[in-house]
Amino acid sequence: MDDKYDLVGFFLDKEGVFRSNIIKLLDGTAAEESASSISFAAGTFAAVNIVFLMLFFSQFAILWIERKAVARMQDRYGATTALRSLWVGENGVTAGEWWNMLPFGAGKPVGAINKWLNKKYGNRDENFATVDRVNNRSWMGKTIVPGFFQNVADGMKFLVKEHMVPQRADKLIFEVSPFLIVSSTLLILGMIPLSSGIYATNPDLSILYAIAIFGIAPIGVFFAGWSSNNKYTLIGGIRSAAQLTAYEIPLLLTLLSVAILSGTFNIIESIHFQHSAGSWNIFLMPLGAALFLITMIAEVERVPFDMPEAEAELVEGWWTEYGGMRFGMLFMAEYIRTYAACFLFTHFFLGGWHLPFQGTIGSIEFLGLGGLYLLIPGAVMTLIKSWLVFLIVFVWARFALARIRTDQILEFGWRMLLPLAVLQVVLSLVYRLYLFNPEDMSAQNDVAGGMAWDAFGIPFFVPVATTLFWMGIFWVYLNDEDKSVAQERMFHVQTVEPAGTVVPGQE
């Protein structure tokens, strides 16, 4: 089902507002014959930049989400710097009259606004002597998104730090590697749609294109580790190349399963298929969803698969020698890849911009409830789903699981994930050929959606039965924790006897 907010149509439709006005402006000029091409180029430029900026700046939300979520897990507040700190400062300490350093005569009006804000929303209050003395900026509870602007402060810190190249490093490759990693990572955002009407580009093979871009970054990672002329960075680069190779193949097979089930290599068409067939892919291939998440966590080198960056033994892994904004760029690239993984999981397994129960609720006409439900922008739904995937999967895994050894990472990828990915391909073929009923597919813009996964006269029988089966399998394996029986399993520490019963020296 198409989203009601069509940004691409607004800018690229020849009869739309944007292009038609440009053609009218060029009417009667020397560029009249090229008016259609000029308007198309201008519309494409505007659409691509707007979508890219929406995707890029929404990324700051996941940095804030991770900081706040981790702080709550550790029973603390986390980052608290807010926009309000500009005029109130931190516990009474401010940057002085910083507005006087602004160019173009902007200092006086900004200073006046700052003084008004400090007077109106400051912490000076004669009725509260302790607060007045300590000047605790948070007591009023009127901070603006506390902690969010800490990300901006960190970015500014990276910008002003000095960049140094190791004396015996290969300077050319050392300097080029971060740009290779970042540029290839940013290209991924160009493939990600926010909705059916809000996207930068939509090639027919967008799934393959996105994965091909993911495969470029490991080259830059290895070059960065090798060119630094440092043992730790070299080991980190080798670990990264081996790890990414081991997990790229299961990832590709998992996405092949998605393409087989959806019948397309196009991201937007695969999302439309989920609505038209009547079920999100996560209910048809829970194994594929788990494989995708595990391989993506390994691809972006987050805990528990962060051995290439193991600070306990490799200082900071393959980017040890990078400082200043070069380090900031590599840090940003890691989060962009993580963010892209959240978007791709949303599109491939969670129905993209489609709302939960969109077909059922959208068909309700009583008091216009269904119509109001459908007015929720698809781009907003895509962002919310992606943020939740990041919070529930990537953040939770990072602070709930322990780092595992390199040999365990490689063995897990080659000996466990690869066979499971092949199994998922076979299952997708079986589902598409024998369990899918194309006659019950709905039209693309049908609000109610289709019922192509019914069986035995029971609506949604296939996704419900599949989900229950795999949830049972997952439950059995996740609860297989009898350490006293399986001594050979990968546990670093085992405590079989109760605490206080072991005699030192006789364990």
C-alpha positions in Angstrom: 0.0 0.0 0.0 1.4 3.4 -1.0 2.0 6.1 1.6 -0.2 9.1 1.4 2.7 11.5 1.6 4.4 11.4 -1.9 7.5 13.6 -1.7 9.0 12.0 -4.9 5.8 12.7 -6.8 5.8 16.3 -5.6 9.3 16.9 -6.9 9.6 14.5 -9.9 6.1 14.3 -11.4 6.0 16.4 -14.5 2.5 17.5 -13.7 3.4 18.1 -10.1 3.8 21.4 -8.3 7.6 21.6 -8.4 8.4 20.7 -12.0 5.4 22.4 -13.5 6.3 25.7 -11.9 9.9 25.4 -13.1 8.7 24.7 -16.6 6.5 27.8 -16.5 9.4 29.9 -15.3 11.5 28.8 -18.2 8.8 29.3 -20.7 9.8 31.9 -23.3 13.5 31.8 -22.3 16.5 30.3 -24.0 16.3 27.3 -21.8 12.7 26.5 -22.8 13.6 23.5 -24.9 15.5 22.0 -22.0 12.9 22.9 -19.4 11.8 19.3 -18.8 15.3 18.1 -18.3 16.2 21.0 -16.0 13.1 20.6 -13.9 13.8 16.9 -13.6 17.4 17.5 -12.5 16.3 20.1 -10.0 13.5 17.9 -8.6 15.9 14.9 -8.3 18.5 17.1 -6.5 15.9 18.4 -4.1 14.3 15.0 -3.4 17.7 13.2 -2.9 19.0 15.9 -0.5 15.8 16.1 1.5 15.6 12.3 2.0 19.3 12.0 2.7 19.2 14.8 5.3 16.1 13.2 7.0 17.9 9.9 7.2 21.3 11.3 8.3 20.0 13.7 11.0 17.5 11.1 12.4 20.6 9.1 13.2 21.3 11.4 16.2 18.3 9.8 17.9 20.0 6.4 18.1 23.0 7.9 19.8 20.8 9.5 22.3 18.7 6.3 22.7 21.8 4.2 23.4 23.2 6.6 26.0 20.0 6.9 27.9 19.1 3.2 27.7 22.5 2.1 28.9 22.4 4.6 31.7 19.0 3.2 32.9 20.5 -0.3 32.7 23.3 0.9 35.0 21.0 2.9 37.3 22.2 6.3 36.4 21.0 9.3 34.4 23.6 9.3 31.6 24.3 12.3 29.4 22.3 15.4 30.6 23.7 18.2 28.5 20.8 20.0 26.9 20.3 23.0 24.7 19.4 24.9 27.8 23.0 24.7 28.9 23.9 27.4 26.4 22.2 30.0 28.5 22.2 28.4 32.0 25.5 26.5 31.9 26.6 23.6 34.0 26.2 24.2 37.7 26.7 28.0 37.2 29.7 27.6 35.0 29.1 29.1 31.6 31.2 29.9 28.5 31.1 33.6 29.3 29.6 36.0 26.8 30.1 33.7 23.9 27.6 35.5 21.8 30.1 38.4 21.4 32.2 36.1 19.2 29.5 35.6 16.7 30.1 37.2 13.2 28.0 39.6 11.2 26.8 41.5 14.1 24.7 38.6 15.4 26.1 38.9 18.9 23.8 41.6 20.4 20.4 40.0 19.4 21.6 36.5 20.4 23.0 38.0 23.7 19.7 39.7 24.4 17.8 36.4 23.8 20.2 34.5 26.0 19.7 37.0 28.9 16.0 36.8 28.5 16.1 33.0 28.6 18.4 33.0 31.6 16.0 35.3 33.4 12.9 33.4 32.4 14.2 29.8 32.5 17.3 30.1 34.7 17.7 28.7 38.1 17.9 31.9 40.2 15.2 31.9 42.8 15.4 33.7 46.1 12.8 31.4 47.6 15.1 28.4 47.3 18.4 29.3 48.9 20.1 26.0 48.2 19.2 26.0 44.6 20.1 29.6 44.3 23.6 28.9 45.7 24.3 25.6 43.9 22.6 26.8 40.7 21.6 23.2 39.7 20.2 23.6 36.2 17.9 20.6 36.3 15.8 21.4 39.3 13.0 23.1 37.4 12.7 20.1 35.1 12.4 22.2 32.0 15.5 21.0 30.1 15.1 20.6 26.4 15.7 17.0 25.4 18.3 16.3 28.2 21.3 14.6 26.8 20.5 14.9 23.1 22.8 17.8 22.5 25.7 15.9 24.1 26.1 14.3 20.7 26.5 17.7 19.1 29.1 18.6 21.7 31.0 15.4 21.0 31.0 16.1 17.3 32.4 19.6 17.9 35.1 18.1 20.1 36.2 15.7 17.3 36.4 18.6 14.9 38.8 20.7 16.9 41.1 17.8 17.9 44.5 17.5 16.2 44.9 14.9 13.5 48.3 13.1 13.6 49.7 10.5 11.2 52.1 7.9 12.6 55.7 8.5 11.4 56.2 5.2 9.6 52.6 4.7 8.5 51.6 4.6 4.8 50.3 8.1 4.7 48.3 7.9 1.5 46.4 4.7 2.4 46.1 5.9 6.1 44.3 9.1 5.0 42.2 7.4 2.3 40.8 4.5 4.3 38.4 6.5 6.5 37.0 8.2 3.5 36.5 4.9 1.7 34.7 3.5 4.7 32.5 6.6 5.3 31.7 7.2 1.6 30.6 3.5 1.0 28.6 3.6 4.2 26.8 6.8 3.3 25.8 5.3 -0.1 23.7 2.8 1.8 21.4 5.6 2.9 20.7 6.3 -0.7 19.1 2.9 -1.1 16.8 3.1 2.0 13.3 4.3 1.4 11.4 6.0 4.2 8.1 5.3 2.5 6.8 4.5 -0.9 6.8 8.2 -1.7 9.9 9.3 0.2 13.1 7.8 -1.1 16.3 9.0 -2.9 16.5 6.3 -5.6 14.8 3.1 -6.3 16.8 0.7 -8.6 15.3 -2.6 -9.5 18.1 -4.5 -7.8 18.3 -2.3 -4.7 18.7 -5.3 -2.3 21.8 -6.5 -4.1 23.1 -3.0 -4.4 22.8 -2.3 -0.7 24.6 -5.6 0.2 27.3 -4.8 -2.4 27.9 -1.5 -0.6 28.2 -3.3 2.7 31.0 -5.4 1.1 33.2 -2.4 0.3 33.8 -1.3 3.9 35.9 -4.3 5.0 38.5 -3.4 2.3 38.8 0.0 4.0 38.9 -1.5 7.4 41.8 -3.8 6.4 43.7 -1.0 4.7 43.3 1.2 7.8 44.7 -1.5 10.1 47.6 -2.4 7.7 48.6 1.2 6.8 48.9 2.3 10.5 52.1 0.2 10.9 51.0 -1.0 14.2 50.8 -4.6 15.4 47.5 -4.1 17.2 45.8 -2.4 14.2 47.1 -5.1 11.9 45.7 -7.9 14.0 42.4 -6.0 14.3 42.3 -5.5 10.5 42.9 -9.2 9.9 40.3 -10.2 12.5 37.8 -7.9 10.9 38.4 -9.2 7.3 38.1 -12.8 8.5 34.9 -12.1 10.6 33.2 -10.1 7.9 33.9 -12.8 5.3 32.5 -15.4 7.6 29.2 -13.5 8.1 28.7 -11.9 4.7 27.8 -15.3 3.1 25.0 -16.2 5.6 23.8 -12.6 5.3 23.6 -12.8 1.5 21.7 -16.2 1.7 19.3 -14.7 4.2 18.5 -11.8 1.9 18.2 -14.3 -1.0 15.5 -16.0 1.1 13.7 -12.6 1.4 13.9 -12.1 -2.3 12.6 -15.6 -3.1 9.7 -15.2 -0.7 8.8 -11.7 -2.0 9.5 -12.5 -5.6 11.7 -9.4 -6.1 15.1 -7.8 -5.5 13.6 -4.4 -5.0 13.2 -3.1 -1.5 10.0 -1.2 -2.0 8.3 -4.0 -3.9 9.2 -6.5 -1.2 7.4 -4.2 1.3 4.4 -3.9 -0.9 4.4 -7.7 -1.1 4.1 -8.1 2.6 1.0 -6.0 2.7 -0.6 -7.5 -0.4 0.1 -11.0 0.8 -1.3 -10.3 4.3 1.7 -11.0 6.5 5.0 -9.5 7.5 8.0 -11.6 6.7 9.0 -12.0 10.3 6.0 -14.3 10.8 6.9 -16.4 7.8 10.6 -16.7 8.3 11.5 -16.1 12.0 14.7 -18.0 11.4 15.7 -15.6 8.6 15.0 -12.6 10.9 17.2 -14.1 13.6 20.0 -14.8 11.1 19.7 -11.3 9.6 20.1 -9.7 13.1 23.0 -11.9 14.2 24.9 -11.4 10.9 24.3 -7.7 10.9 25.5 -7.3 14.5 28.7 -9.1 13.4 28.9 -7.0 10.2 28.9 -3.7 12.2 31.3 -5.3 14.8 29.3 -4.7 17.9 29.3 -6.8 21.1 29.4 -9.8 21.2 31.2 -9.7 17.8 33.6 -6.8 18.4 36.9 -8.7 18.7 38.4 -6.6 15.9 38.0 -3.6 18.2 38.7 -5.4 21.5 40.1 -2.5 23.6 41.2 -5.0 26.4 43.8 -6.6 24.2 44.1 -4.5 21.0 43.8 -1.0 22.5 41.1 0.1 20.0 41.6 -2.4 17.3 42.1 -1.4 13.7 41.5 2.3 14.3 43.9 2.7 17.2 46.1 5.2 15.4 43.3 7.5 14.3 42.4 10.6 16.2 40.4 13.8 15.8 37.8 13.9 13.2 39.2 10.8 11.4 38.3 8.8 14.5 34.9 10.6 14.5 34.3 9.6 10.9 35.0 6.0 11.6 32.8 6.1 14.7 30.1 7.7 12.6 30.4 5.1 9.9 29.9 2.3 12.4 26.7 3.9 13.6 25.4 4.6 10.1 25.9 0.9 9.2 24.1 -0.1 12.4 21.3 2.4 11.6 21.1 1.0 8.0 20.8 -2.5 9.4 17.8 -1.4 11.5 16.2 0.1 8.5 16.8 -3.0 6.4 15.4 -5.3 9.1 12.3 -3.0 9.3 11.8 -3.2 5.6 12.5 -6.9 5.0 10.8 -8.3 8.1 8.5 -5.7 9.7 6.5 -4.5 6.8 8.4 -1.2 6.3 6.2 1.8 6.6 3.0 -0.2 7.1 1.4 0.2 10.5 0.5 -2.8 12.7 -2.9 -4.2 11.8 -3.1 -1.5 9.1 -5.5 -3.6 7.0 -7.9 -4.3 9.8 -8.0 -0.9 11.4 -7.7 1.0 8.1 -10.9 -0.7 6.9 -12.9 0.6 9.9 -15.2 3.4 8.7 -16.9 4.1 12.1 -16.2 7.7 13.1 -13.4 7.8 10.5 -11.0 5.8 12.8 -9.5 3.9 9.9 -9.0 7.1 7.9 -7.2 8.8 10.8 -5.0 5.7 11.3 -3.9 5.8 7.7 -3.0 9.5 8.0 0.0 8.6 10.2 3.0 9.3 7.9 4.7 6.1 6.7 8.1 7.8 7.2 7.3 8.3 10.9 6.4 4.6 11.2 9.6 3.5 9.6 11.7 5.6 11.9 9.9 4.4 15.0 10.3 0.8 14.0 14.0 1.3 13.2 14.6 3.0 16.6 12.9 0.2 18.4 15.0 -2.4 16.6 18.1 -0.6 17.6 17.0 -0.3 21.2 15.7 -3.8 21.6 18.3 -5.7 19.6 21.6 -3.8 19.2 21.7 -1.9 22.5 20.3 -4.8 24.6 22.7 -7.3 23.0 25.7 -5.0 23.6 25.2 -4.7 27.3 23.7 -8.1 28.0 26.2 -10.4 26.2 29.9 -11.0 26.8 32.5 -10.7 24.0 33.4 -14.1 22.5 36.8 -15.2 21.2 37.8 -14.9 17.5 37.8 -18.6 16.9 34.3 -18.9 18.4 33.1 -16.1 16.2 34.4 -17.8 13.1 33.2 -21.2 14.1 29.8 -19.9 14.8 29.6 -18.2 11.4 30.9 -21.0 9.3 29.6 -24.1 11.1 26.2 -22.8 12.4 24.9 -19.8 10.6 25.9 -20.9 7.1 23.9 -24.2 7.2 21.0 -22.4 8.8 21.0 -19.8 6.1 21.0 -22.6 3.4 18.0 -24.2 5.3 16.2 -20.8 5.2 16.7 -20.6 1.4 15.1 -24.1 1.0 12.2 -23.1 3.3 11.6 -19.9 1.4 11.4 -22.0 -1.9 8.9 -24.4 -0.3 6.8 -21.5 1.1 6.7 -19.7 -2.2 6.0 -22.7 -4.4 3.6 -24.7 -2.2 2.1 -22.6 0.5 1.6 -19.3 -1.2 -1.7 -18.6 -3.0 -1.2 -15.7 -5.5 -4.9 -15.6 -6.2 -5.6 -14.1 -2.7 -3.1 -11.3 -3.2 -4.7 -7.9 -3.0 -4.0 -4.9 -5.2 -1.2 -2.7 -4.1 -3.3 0.2 -2.8 -6.0 -2.0 -1.3 -6.3 -0.9 2.4 -7.4 -4.3 3.7 -4.5 -6.2 2.3 -4.5 -9.8 1.0 -4.9 -13.3 2.5 -2.4 -15.3 0.5 -1.1 -17.3 3.4 -4.4 -19.0 4.4 -4.6 -22.8 4.6 -7.2 -25.4 5.5 -9.8 -22.6 5.5 -8.1 -21.0 8.4 -7.0 -17.3 7.9 -3.3 -16.6 8.4 -2.7 -20.3 9.2 0.8 -20.4 7.6 2.3 -17.4 9.4 0.7 -18.3 12.8 1.9 -21.9 12.6 5.4 -20.9 11.4 5.8 -18.4 14.2 4.6 -20.8 16.9 6.9 -23.6 15.6 10.1 -21.4 15.6 9.3 -19.8 18.9 9.2 -23.2 20.4 12.5 -24.1 18.8 14.1 -20.9 20.0 12.7 -21.4 23.5 14.2 -24.9 23.7 17.7 -23.8 22.6 17.7 -20.6 24.8 16.9 -22.6 27.9 19.5 -25.3 27.3 21.7 -24.1 30.1 22.7 -27.2 32.2 26.4 -26.4 32.6 27.1 -29.3 34.9 26.2 -31.8 32.2 27.8 -30.1 29.1 31.3 -29.3 30.5 32.7 -28.8 27.0 30.5 -25.9 26.2 32.0 -22.4 25.8 31.8 -21.0 29.3 34.7 -19.2 30.7 33.6 -19.6 34.4 31.5 -22.3 35.9 30.2 -22.4 39.4 28.8 -25.8 40.2 29.2 -25.8 44.0 27.4 -23.3 46.2 29.3 -20.2 47.3 31.3 -20.7 50.5 31.7 -24.4 50.2 34.9 -24.5 48.2 38.2 -24.8 50.1 41.0 -22.6 48.6 43.7 -24.7 47.0 41.4 -27.8 46.7 39.0 -26.7 44.0 
